Amino acid sequence: MMRFRPRSALLHLVLFVGALVTLLPLGWMVAAAFMQPGEANSLPPHLVPADPTLEHFRALFTRLDFLRNLANSAIVTTLATLLSVLVNSMAGYAFAKLPFPGRERLFKSLAAALVVPAQVGMLPLFLLLRELGLVNTYAGVLVPYLASIFGIFLIRQYALSVPDELLDAARIEGAGEFAVFRLVALPVIKPILVTMAAFTFLSAWNDFMWPLIVLSDSSMYTLPVALANLVGEHVQDTELMMAGSLLTILPALVVFLIFQRIYVQGIMSGGVKG
Amino acid sequence: MSSGLARKKARAAWWFLTPALVLLALFFVLPVAAGLLLSLTDFDIYAVGDPSVARFVGLKNYAHLLSDGTFWRAVGNTLQFVLIGGPLSLAVSLAAALLLNEKAVRLRGLLRTVYFAPVVTTLVSVAIVWRYLYHPRYGLLNFLLGQIGVDPIDWLGDPNWAMPAIILLAVWKNFGYNMLILLAGLQVIPRELYEAASIDGAGPWRRFRHITLPGLAPTFLFVSVTTMIGYFQVFAEPYVMTQGGPLGATRSLVLFMYEEGFRWWRMGMASAVAVLLLVITLIGTLIQLRLDRREA
């Protein structure tokens, strides 16, 4: 038997009540998504559906073409993840392992650019993409996600730990610089690439403002844009909106739970090293 | 190292950097620079059709904004969000990190995951969820408050409550992120320091004051600057929950910019708003860095 310690009991009480409060909004969303129409507006509020139904999910996929939006989100997010990992890992590796004149200065100016809010460039970017015929296309949504200063930093930080001897050994055996990168450096920095991929996936999946601006056709909308659009017409259909919200959150939550350890480590190391 | 190898590496570096630099130049640096220029023009819905009709108007957009009550209201709303929401969110993050860092905590991993879960959720989705939680009659929040005798609050319909309601959502959604970073900061403070202080007779408060706080200071500065920069850009919450209302009480700067630019197509004016957002963000960052230097 454990000895009862008041201090420890109080600590755990606070922590678990906190966890409950944190989960309550999400728990209610899940419950309401399966309720009969109108049940989410009962008093006292229900926390469990009295007679669970899949009706709202059916409505989303048949009547409201949510499958299309789900596909849009999946395509955009997958492409963004793959391309950004490629582009940023090459740049991060160069900053860490390939000295060239002016490297520190270039790195510092990128760091300074981090304080510039993305919104400052959004209006001209929209006009530019319109000229290029990329408004209302997947490419138009993708473009701002591809090169990420933050991603380059993250990868550079990690790539610094790749031993130079390892790279030089490959060079002595006659490997070209790209082969050195692909065959020697990439396997060593793989953990950070997975982190980077999880980061990009989640931010691209959840992003709202840019897709809202660049997509004009509801058949091109990603899930968050479709959902924000839906709430305008269906604000009274609480249960339907909760089903849509759940559907939008679920893939992000699943990806997070799968890559949790790696993702959390990425945030923790990125923050402390600053 | 031979200079031939150094040259080879330098050449390779540029090949590796080119894709990222071209993308950043084309889709970030160029638009930001163009935004500065655009803010000096009267680019409007006619210019969207035919850009050649846009004219250079100097600082007229800025002069207009600085005398526009709606703009100042948006500045005020944004500052309210940053100055109340930011510290509140940091306080919750710090409290959660300190509690989770206690040696006695069981199920630490599970608790950490739960606290972090809102961070990975889709903002639009949870803003909609909270919209219903805030429902004056059927919302869970008013029901729970009613249980302890609090009268129903019209969270999103009352101009005095709408911004606090949005701040509450934002704190719930975001605190887990800074909590993780602070937790990492706490873990690099050497345990021996605490042990040595205990031997010297320092109580919990003095250990917190003289070891934890100074040890955490660099991390805390980092998270407070990044949090503030992020909070200045609040957009989706008011867009989804209140459309900037009631009576403009939740119209943030970015929402104002969005409306000017993409609803009314006054892109010159909207760019001026964006530039002012940048200026305000820079001032905020500098103040924060200065404050920190004085404390250090």
Coordinates of C-alpha atoms in Angstrom, one line a residue:
Chain A
M1 CA 0.0 0.0 0.0
M2 CA 1.1 3.5 -0.8
R3 CA 1.2 6.0 1.9
F4 CA -1.3 8.8 1.5
R5 CA 0.4 12.1 0.8
P6 CA -1.8 15.2 0.8
R7 CA 0.5 17.2 -1.4
S8 CA 0.8 14.5 -4.1
A9 CA -3.0 14.0 -4.0
L10 CA -3.7 17.7 -4.5
L11 CA -1.2 17.8 -7.3
H12 CA -2.9 14.9 -9.1
L13 CA -6.4 16.3 -8.4
V14 CA -5.4 19.6 -10.2
L15 CA -3.7 17.8 -13.0
F16 CA -6.6 15.4 -13.7
V17 CA -9.3 18.1 -13.4
G18 CA -7.2 20.2 -15.8
A19 CA -7.1 17.2 -18.2
L20 CA -10.8 16.8 -17.9
V21 CA -11.5 20.4 -18.7
T22 CA -9.1 20.2 -21.7
L23 CA -10.9 17.2 -23.1
L24 CA -14.4 18.4 -22.4
P25 CA -14.9 20.5 -25.6
L26 CA -13.5 17.6 -27.8
G27 CA -15.6 15.1 -25.9
W28 CA -18.7 17.0 -26.4
M29 CA -18.0 17.4 -30.1
V30 CA -17.6 13.7 -30.5
A31 CA -20.8 13.0 -28.6
A32 CA -22.9 15.6 -30.5
A33 CA -21.7 14.3 -33.8
F34 CA -23.6 11.1 -33.2
M35 CA -26.7 12.7 -31.7
Q36 CA -30.2 12.8 -33.3
P37 CA -31.0 16.2 -34.9
G38 CA -31.8 18.7 -32.1
E39 CA -30.5 16.6 -29.3
A40 CA -27.4 18.7 -28.9
N41 CA -29.7 21.5 -27.8
S42 CA -31.3 19.8 -24.9
L43 CA -31.4 21.0 -21.4
P44 CA -29.7 19.8 -19.3
P45 CA -27.0 19.1 -22.0
H46 CA -26.4 15.5 -23.0
L47 CA -22.9 14.2 -22.9
V48 CA -23.7 10.9 -24.4
P49 CA -26.0 10.4 -27.4
A50 CA -29.3 8.9 -26.3
D51 CA -29.8 7.1 -29.6
P52 CA -26.6 7.3 -31.6
T53 CA -26.8 7.8 -35.4
L54 CA -24.5 8.1 -38.4
E55 CA -27.0 10.2 -40.2
H56 CA -24.9 13.4 -40.2
F57 CA -21.8 11.7 -41.5
R58 CA -24.0 10.2 -44.3
A59 CA -25.3 13.7 -45.0
L60 CA -21.8 15.1 -45.2
F61 CA -20.7 12.5 -47.7
T62 CA -23.8 12.3 -49.9
R63 CA -25.6 15.6 -49.8
L64 CA -22.6 17.9 -49.1
D65 CA -19.8 16.4 -51.1
F66 CA -17.4 16.4 -48.1
L67 CA -15.5 13.5 -49.7
R68 CA -14.3 15.8 -52.3
N69 CA -13.1 18.3 -49.7
L70 CA -11.4 15.5 -47.8
A71 CA -9.6 14.5 -51.0
N72 CA -8.5 18.1 -51.6
S73 CA -7.1 18.3 -48.1
A74 CA -5.3 14.9 -48.5
I75 CA -3.8 15.8 -51.8
V76 CA -2.6 19.3 -50.8
T77 CA -1.3 18.1 -47.5
T78 CA 0.6 15.1 -48.9
L79 CA 2.3 17.1 -51.6
A80 CA 3.2 19.9 -49.2
T81 CA 4.7 17.4 -46.8
L82 CA 6.8 15.5 -49.4
L83 CA 8.0 18.6 -51.2
S84 CA 8.8 20.7 -48.2
V85 CA 10.8 17.9 -46.6
L86 CA 12.9 17.6 -49.8
V87 CA 13.4 21.3 -50.2
N88 CA 14.1 22.2 -46.6
S89 CA 16.4 19.2 -45.9
M90 CA 18.7 20.1 -48.8
A91 CA 18.9 23.7 -47.6
G92 CA 19.3 22.8 -43.9
Y93 CA 22.1 20.4 -44.8
A94 CA 23.9 23.0 -46.8
F95 CA 23.7 25.5 -43.9
A96 CA 25.1 22.9 -41.6
K97 CA 27.7 21.0 -43.6
L98 CA 28.7 22.9 -46.7
P99 CA 30.7 26.1 -45.9
F100 CA 30.5 28.9 -48.4
P101 CA 31.4 32.5 -48.3
G102 CA 28.5 34.6 -46.8
R103 CA 26.9 31.6 -45.1
E104 CA 26.5 33.2 -41.7
R105 CA 25.2 36.4 -43.1
L106 CA 22.5 34.6 -45.2
F107 CA 21.5 32.5 -42.3
K108 CA 21.1 35.6 -40.1
S109 CA 19.0 37.4 -42.6
L110 CA 16.7 34.4 -42.8
A111 CA 16.4 34.4 -39.0
A112 CA 15.4 38.1 -39.1
A113 CA 12.7 37.3 -41.7
L114 CA 11.0 35.1 -39.1
V115 CA 9.4 38.1 -37.5
V116 CA 7.6 39.2 -40.7
P117 CA 4.0 38.0 -40.5
A118 CA 3.1 35.9 -43.6
Q119 CA 0.0 38.2 -44.0
V120 CA 2.2 41.1 -45.2
G121 CA 2.9 39.2 -48.5
M122 CA -0.5 37.6 -48.9
L123 CA -2.1 40.2 -51.0
P124 CA 0.7 40.5 -53.6
L125 CA 1.1 36.8 -53.5
F126 CA -2.5 36.4 -54.5
L127 CA -2.1 38.9 -57.4
L128 CA 1.1 37.1 -58.5
L129 CA -0.6 33.7 -58.5
R130 CA -3.5 35.2 -60.4
E131 CA -1.0 36.3 -63.1
L132 CA 0.4 32.8 -63.1
G133 CA -3.0 31.2 -63.4
L134 CA -2.6 29.4 -60.1
V135 CA -5.6 30.8 -58.2
N136 CA -8.1 28.1 -57.4
T137 CA -5.5 25.3 -58.0
Y138 CA -3.7 22.8 -55.7
A139 CA -0.4 24.4 -56.7
G140 CA -1.7 27.8 -55.6
V141 CA -2.5 26.5 -52.1
L142 CA 0.9 24.6 -51.9
V143 CA 3.2 27.4 -52.8
P144 CA 3.7 29.1 -49.5
Y145 CA 4.2 25.8 -47.6
L146 CA 7.1 24.5 -49.6
A147 CA 10.1 26.5 -48.3
S148 CA 10.0 27.1 -44.6
I149 CA 12.6 29.1 -42.7
F150 CA 11.6 27.4 -39.5
G151 CA 12.0 24.0 -41.2
I152 CA 15.4 24.9 -42.5
F153 CA 16.5 25.9 -39.0
L154 CA 15.2 22.8 -37.5
I155 CA 17.1 20.6 -40.0
R156 CA 20.3 22.6 -39.9
Q157 CA 20.4 22.3 -36.1
Y158 CA 20.1 18.5 -36.3
A159 CA 22.4 18.2 -39.3
L160 CA 25.2 19.9 -37.4
S161 CA 25.6 16.6 -35.5
V162 CA 26.5 14.6 -38.7
P163 CA 30.2 13.8 -38.3
D164 CA 32.3 15.5 -41.0
E165 CA 34.6 12.4 -41.2
L166 CA 31.6 10.4 -42.3
L167 CA 31.0 12.8 -45.2
D168 CA 34.6 13.1 -46.1
A169 CA 35.1 9.3 -46.1
A170 CA 32.3 9.1 -48.8
R171 CA 34.0 11.9 -50.8
I172 CA 37.3 10.1 -50.7
E173 CA 35.6 7.1 -52.2
G174 CA 34.6 9.3 -55.0
A175 CA 30.9 10.0 -54.2
G176 CA 29.5 13.3 -55.6
E177 CA 28.0 15.9 -53.3
F178 CA 24.5 14.8 -54.0
A179 CA 25.3 11.1 -53.3
V180 CA 27.0 12.1 -50.1
F181 CA 23.8 13.9 -49.1
R182 CA 21.5 11.2 -50.1
L183 CA 23.4 8.1 -49.0
V184 CA 25.3 9.4 -46.0
A185 CA 23.6 12.5 -44.5
L186 CA 20.0 11.7 -45.1
P187 CA 20.0 8.4 -43.1
V188 CA 21.6 10.2 -40.1
I189 CA 19.1 13.1 -40.1
K190 CA 16.1 10.9 -40.7
P191 CA 14.5 11.5 -37.3
I192 CA 14.4 15.2 -37.9
L193 CA 12.9 14.7 -41.3
V194 CA 10.1 12.7 -39.8
T195 CA 9.5 15.5 -37.3
M196 CA 9.5 18.0 -40.1
A197 CA 7.1 15.9 -42.1
A198 CA 4.7 15.7 -39.1
F199 CA 5.0 19.5 -38.6
T200 CA 4.2 20.3 -42.2
F201 CA 1.4 17.8 -42.4
L202 CA -0.4 19.2 -39.4
S203 CA 0.1 22.9 -40.3
A204 CA -1.0 22.3 -43.9
W205 CA -3.9 20.2 -42.9
N206 CA -5.2 22.8 -40.4
D207 CA -4.3 26.0 -42.3
F208 CA -7.3 28.2 -43.1
M209 CA -6.5 31.7 -44.2
W210 CA -4.4 31.0 -47.2
P211 CA -6.7 28.3 -48.7
L212 CA -9.6 30.6 -48.0
I213 CA -8.0 33.3 -50.1
V214 CA -6.7 31.3 -53.0
L215 CA -9.5 28.8 -53.5
S216 CA -12.7 30.2 -55.0
D217 CA -14.6 27.1 -56.0
S218 CA -16.3 25.0 -53.4
S219 CA -15.2 21.9 -55.2
M220 CA -11.6 22.9 -54.6
Y221 CA -12.0 23.8 -50.9
T222 CA -9.9 22.1 -48.3
L223 CA -11.8 20.8 -45.2
P224 CA -11.4 23.8 -43.0
V225 CA -12.6 26.2 -45.7
A226 CA -15.5 23.9 -46.5
L227 CA -16.4 23.7 -42.9
A228 CA -16.3 27.5 -42.3
N229 CA -18.5 27.8 -45.4
L230 CA -20.9 25.2 -44.1
V231 CA -21.4 26.9 -40.8
G232 CA -22.9 29.9 -42.6
E233 CA -25.8 27.8 -44.0
H234 CA -26.1 25.1 -41.4
V235 CA -25.5 26.9 -38.2
Q236 CA -28.7 25.5 -36.7
D237 CA -27.7 21.9 -37.5
T238 CA -25.4 21.6 -34.5
E239 CA -25.0 17.8 -34.8
L240 CA -24.1 18.1 -38.5
M241 CA -21.5 20.8 -37.8
M242 CA -20.0 18.6 -35.0
A243 CA -19.8 15.7 -37.4
G244 CA -18.0 17.9 -39.9
S245 CA -15.7 19.3 -37.2
L246 CA -14.8 15.8 -36.0
L247 CA -14.1 14.6 -39.5
T248 CA -11.8 17.5 -40.1
I249 CA -9.9 17.1 -36.8
L250 CA -9.6 13.3 -36.9
P251 CA -6.8 12.8 -39.5
A252 CA -4.7 15.5 -37.8
L253 CA -5.2 13.8 -34.4
V254 CA -4.4 10.4 -35.8
V255 CA -1.2 11.6 -37.4
F256 CA -0.3 13.3 -34.2
L257 CA -0.9 10.2 -32.1
I258 CA 1.2 8.1 -34.4
F259 CA 4.2 10.5 -34.6
Q260 CA 3.7 11.9 -31.1
R261 CA 7.1 11.1 -29.6
I262 CA 9.0 12.5 -32.6
Y263 CA 6.8 15.5 -32.9
V264 CA 7.0 16.4 -29.2
Q265 CA 10.8 16.0 -29.2
G266 CA 11.0 18.3 -32.3
I267 CA 9.1 21.1 -30.5
M268 CA 11.1 20.7 -27.3
S269 CA 14.5 20.8 -29.0
G270 CA 13.5 23.6 -31.4
G271 CA 12.4 25.8 -28.5
V272 CA 15.2 25.4 -26.1
K273 CA 18.0 25.8 -28.6
G274 CA 16.1 28.7 -30.0
Chain B
M1 CA 41.4 20.9 -46.1
S2 CA 42.4 21.6 -49.7
S3 CA 41.0 24.7 -51.3
G4 CA 39.8 22.6 -54.2
L5 CA 37.5 20.6 -51.8
A6 CA 36.4 23.8 -50.2
R7 CA 35.4 25.3 -53.6
K8 CA 33.6 22.1 -54.5
K9 CA 31.6 22.2 -51.2
A10 CA 30.8 25.9 -51.7
R11 CA 29.5 25.2 -55.2
A12 CA 27.5 22.3 -54.0
A13 CA 26.0 24.4 -51.2
W14 CA 24.4 26.7 -53.7
W15 CA 22.9 23.8 -55.6
F16 CA 21.4 22.6 -52.4
L17 CA 20.1 26.0 -51.4
T18 CA 18.7 27.0 -54.7
P19 CA 15.3 25.4 -54.5
A20 CA 14.6 26.8 -51.0
L21 CA 16.0 30.3 -51.8
V22 CA 14.1 30.6 -55.1
L23 CA 10.9 29.6 -53.5
L24 CA 11.4 32.0 -50.6
A25 CA 12.4 34.8 -52.9
L26 CA 9.5 34.3 -55.3
F27 CA 6.8 33.6 -52.8
F28 CA 7.9 35.4 -49.7
V29 CA 10.5 38.1 -50.1
L30 CA 9.0 39.4 -53.4
P31 CA 5.4 39.5 -52.1
V32 CA 6.5 41.3 -48.9
A33 CA 8.4 43.9 -50.9
A34 CA 5.5 44.2 -53.3
G35 CA 3.2 44.6 -50.3
L36 CA 5.2 47.7 -49.3
L37 CA 4.8 49.2 -52.7
L38 CA 1.1 48.1 -53.1
S39 CA 0.4 50.0 -49.8
L40 CA 1.4 53.2 -51.6
T41 CA -1.1 52.8 -54.4
D42 CA -4.9 53.0 -54.7
F43 CA -5.1 49.5 -56.1
D44 CA -8.8 48.6 -55.9
I45 CA -11.5 46.5 -57.6
Y46 CA -10.9 48.2 -60.9
A47 CA -7.2 47.6 -60.7
V48 CA -7.9 43.9 -60.0
G49 CA -9.5 43.8 -63.5
D50 CA -6.7 46.0 -65.1
P51 CA -3.6 46.6 -62.9
S52 CA -2.6 49.6 -65.1
V53 CA -5.3 51.8 -63.6
A54 CA -3.7 51.7 -60.1
R55 CA -2.0 54.9 -59.2
F56 CA 0.7 55.9 -56.8
V57 CA -0.9 57.8 -53.9
G58 CA 2.0 58.1 -51.5
L59 CA 1.1 57.8 -47.9
K60 CA -2.6 58.5 -48.5
N61 CA -3.7 55.0 -47.4
Y62 CA -1.8 55.3 -44.1
A63 CA -3.3 58.8 -43.5
H64 CA -6.7 57.4 -44.1
L65 CA -6.2 54.5 -41.8
L66 CA -4.8 56.6 -39.0
S67 CA -7.9 58.7 -39.1
D68 CA -10.3 55.7 -39.4
G69 CA -12.1 54.7 -36.3
T70 CA -12.6 51.1 -37.6
F71 CA -8.9 50.7 -38.0
W72 CA -8.1 51.9 -34.5
R73 CA -10.9 49.6 -33.1
A74 CA -9.1 46.7 -34.9
V75 CA -5.8 47.8 -33.4
G76 CA -7.4 48.0 -29.9
N77 CA -9.1 44.6 -30.3
T78 CA -5.8 43.0 -31.5
L79 CA -3.9 44.6 -28.6
Q80 CA -6.5 43.3 -26.2
F81 CA -6.0 39.8 -27.6
V82 CA -2.2 40.0 -27.5
L83 CA -1.9 41.8 -24.1
I84 CA -4.5 39.7 -22.2
G85 CA -4.5 36.5 -24.2
G86 CA -0.7 36.2 -24.5
P87 CA 0.2 36.5 -20.8
L88 CA -2.8 34.4 -19.8
S89 CA -1.8 31.7 -22.2
L90 CA 1.8 31.9 -21.0
A91 CA 0.6 31.7 -17.3
V92 CA -1.4 28.6 -18.0
S93 CA 1.5 27.0 -20.0
L94 CA 3.9 27.8 -17.2
A95 CA 1.6 26.4 -14.5
A96 CA 1.0 23.2 -16.5
A97 CA 4.7 22.8 -17.1
L98 CA 5.7 23.3 -13.5
L99 CA 3.0 20.9 -12.3
L100 CA 3.9 18.3 -14.8
N101 CA 7.6 18.6 -13.9
E102 CA 7.0 17.6 -10.3
K103 CA 8.9 14.4 -9.5
A104 CA 5.8 12.7 -8.0
V105 CA 3.6 13.0 -11.1
R106 CA 2.1 9.7 -12.4
L107 CA 0.9 9.2 -15.9
R108 CA 3.0 12.1 -17.0
G109 CA 3.1 11.1 -20.6
L110 CA -0.7 10.7 -20.8
L111 CA -1.3 14.1 -19.2
R112 CA 1.1 15.8 -21.5
T113 CA -0.6 14.3 -24.5
V114 CA -4.0 15.4 -23.3
Y115 CA -2.9 18.9 -22.6
F116 CA -1.2 19.1 -26.0
A117 CA -4.1 17.6 -28.0
P118 CA -5.9 20.9 -28.6
V119 CA -2.8 22.2 -30.3
V120 CA -3.0 19.7 -33.2
T121 CA -6.7 20.2 -33.7
T122 CA -8.0 22.2 -36.6
L123 CA -8.6 25.8 -35.5
V124 CA -11.7 26.2 -37.7
S125 CA -13.3 23.0 -36.2
V126 CA -12.7 23.9 -32.6
A127 CA -13.8 27.5 -33.1
I128 CA -17.1 26.1 -34.3
V129 CA -17.3 23.7 -31.4
W130 CA -16.7 26.6 -29.0
R131 CA -19.3 28.6 -30.7
Y132 CA -21.9 26.0 -29.6
L133 CA -20.3 25.7 -26.1
Y134 CA -20.8 29.5 -25.8
H135 CA -24.5 29.3 -26.8
P136 CA -26.3 31.5 -24.3
R137 CA -29.2 29.1 -23.8
Y138 CA -28.0 25.6 -24.7
G139 CA -24.2 25.9 -24.4
L140 CA -22.4 23.7 -22.0
L141 CA -20.5 26.6 -20.5
N142 CA -23.5 28.6 -19.3
F143 CA -25.0 25.3 -18.1
L144 CA -22.0 24.6 -15.9
L145 CA -21.8 28.2 -14.7
G146 CA -25.5 28.0 -13.9
Q147 CA -24.8 25.1 -11.6
I148 CA -22.7 27.4 -9.4
G149 CA -25.3 30.2 -9.6
V150 CA -23.9 32.4 -12.4
D151 CA -26.5 34.0 -14.6
P152 CA -26.3 33.1 -18.4
I153 CA -23.7 35.2 -20.3
D154 CA -24.3 36.1 -23.9
W155 CA -20.7 35.2 -24.7
L156 CA -20.5 35.9 -28.4
G157 CA -23.4 38.4 -28.6
D158 CA -22.3 40.9 -26.0
P159 CA -19.5 43.3 -27.2
N160 CA -18.0 43.2 -23.7
W161 CA -17.8 39.4 -23.6
A162 CA -17.0 38.5 -27.2
M163 CA -13.2 39.1 -27.0
P164 CA -12.8 37.4 -23.6
A165 CA -14.6 34.4 -25.1
I166 CA -12.2 34.3 -28.1
I167 CA -9.3 34.7 -25.7
L168 CA -10.5 31.7 -23.7
L169 CA -10.7 29.6 -26.8
A170 CA -7.2 30.6 -27.9
V171 CA -5.7 29.9 -24.5
W172 CA -7.3 26.4 -24.4
K173 CA -6.2 25.7 -28.0
N174 CA -2.6 27.0 -27.6
F175 CA -1.3 26.5 -24.0
G176 CA 0.0 23.0 -24.7
Y177 CA 2.5 24.2 -27.2
N178 CA 4.4 26.6 -24.9
M179 CA 3.9 24.1 -22.1
L180 CA 6.1 21.6 -24.0
I181 CA 8.8 24.1 -24.7
L182 CA 8.8 25.3 -21.0
L183 CA 8.9 21.7 -19.9
A184 CA 12.0 21.2 -22.0
G185 CA 13.5 24.3 -20.5
L186 CA 12.8 23.0 -16.9
Q187 CA 14.4 19.7 -17.7
V188 CA 17.8 21.3 -18.6
I189 CA 18.1 23.0 -15.2
P190 CA 20.5 20.7 -13.3
R191 CA 18.9 18.8 -10.5
E192 CA 22.0 19.2 -8.4
L193 CA 21.3 22.9 -8.1
Y194 CA 18.0 22.1 -6.3
E195 CA 19.7 19.6 -4.1
A196 CA 22.5 22.0 -3.2
A197 CA 19.9 24.7 -2.4
S198 CA 17.9 22.3 -0.2
I199 CA 21.0 21.4 1.7
D200 CA 21.6 25.2 2.2
G201 CA 18.1 25.4 3.7
A202 CA 16.3 27.1 0.8
G203 CA 12.5 26.4 0.9
P204 CA 10.4 25.6 -2.2
W205 CA 9.6 29.3 -2.9
R206 CA 13.2 30.4 -2.7
R207 CA 14.3 27.5 -4.9
F208 CA 11.6 28.5 -7.4
R209 CA 12.6 32.2 -7.2
H210 CA 16.4 31.7 -7.4
I211 CA 16.8 28.6 -9.5
T212 CA 13.8 27.8 -11.6
L213 CA 13.0 31.4 -12.7
P214 CA 16.5 32.4 -13.8
G215 CA 17.1 29.0 -15.3
L216 CA 13.9 29.2 -17.3
A217 CA 14.3 32.9 -18.4
P218 CA 15.9 32.3 -21.8
T219 CA 13.2 29.8 -22.7
F220 CA 10.5 32.0 -21.4
L221 CA 11.7 35.0 -23.4
F222 CA 11.7 32.8 -26.5
V223 CA 8.1 31.6 -26.0
S224 CA 6.8 35.0 -25.0
V225 CA 8.2 36.6 -28.2
T226 CA 6.9 33.8 -30.5
T227 CA 3.5 33.8 -28.7
M228 CA 3.1 37.5 -29.1
I229 CA 4.0 37.4 -32.8
G230 CA 1.5 34.6 -33.3
Y231 CA -1.2 36.3 -31.3
F232 CA -0.9 39.5 -33.4
Q233 CA -2.1 37.4 -36.3
V234 CA -5.4 36.3 -34.9
F235 CA -7.8 35.7 -37.7
A236 CA -9.7 32.4 -37.9
E237 CA -11.3 32.6 -34.4
P238 CA -13.2 35.8 -35.0
Y239 CA -13.8 34.9 -38.7
V240 CA -15.6 31.7 -37.7
M241 CA -17.1 32.6 -34.4
T242 CA -18.3 36.2 -34.7
Q243 CA -17.3 37.6 -38.2
G244 CA -15.7 40.4 -36.3
G245 CA -18.9 41.4 -34.4
P246 CA -20.8 42.2 -32.3
L247 CA -20.4 45.9 -33.2
G248 CA -16.8 45.3 -34.4
A249 CA -15.8 44.1 -30.9
T250 CA -13.7 41.2 -32.3
R251 CA -12.5 42.5 -35.6
S252 CA -8.8 41.9 -35.5
L253 CA -6.2 43.6 -37.7
V254 CA -5.8 40.6 -39.9
L255 CA -9.5 40.2 -40.2
F256 CA -9.8 43.9 -41.1
M257 CA -7.0 43.4 -43.7
Y258 CA -8.8 40.4 -45.1
E259 CA -12.1 42.3 -45.4
E260 CA -10.4 45.3 -47.0
G261 CA -8.4 43.2 -49.4
F262 CA -10.6 40.2 -50.3
R263 CA -14.1 41.4 -49.6
W264 CA -13.9 45.0 -50.9
W265 CA -10.8 44.4 -53.1
R266 CA -9.2 47.6 -51.7
M267 CA -5.8 45.9 -52.0
G268 CA -3.7 49.1 -51.6
M269 CA -5.5 49.9 -48.3
A270 CA -5.3 46.3 -47.2
S271 CA -1.6 46.3 -47.8
A272 CA -1.2 49.4 -45.7
V273 CA -2.9 47.5 -42.9
A274 CA -0.5 44.6 -43.4
V275 CA 2.5 46.9 -43.2
L276 CA 1.2 48.5 -40.1
L277 CA 0.7 45.0 -38.6
L278 CA 4.4 44.4 -39.3
V279 CA 5.4 47.7 -37.7
I280 CA 3.3 47.0 -34.6
T281 CA 4.8 43.4 -34.4
L282 CA 8.3 44.8 -34.6
I283 CA 7.7 47.4 -32.0
G284 CA 6.2 44.7 -29.7
T285 CA 9.2 42.4 -30.2
L286 CA 11.7 45.2 -29.5
I287 CA 9.8 46.3 -26.3
Q288 CA 9.9 42.7 -25.1
L289 CA 13.6 42.2 -25.8
R290 CA 14.4 45.5 -24.1
L291 CA 12.3 44.7 -21.0
D292 CA 14.1 41.4 -20.8
R293 CA 17.5 42.9 -21.1
R294 CA 16.7 45.3 -18.2
E295 CA 15.6 42.5 -16.0
A296 CA 18.7 40.4 -16.8

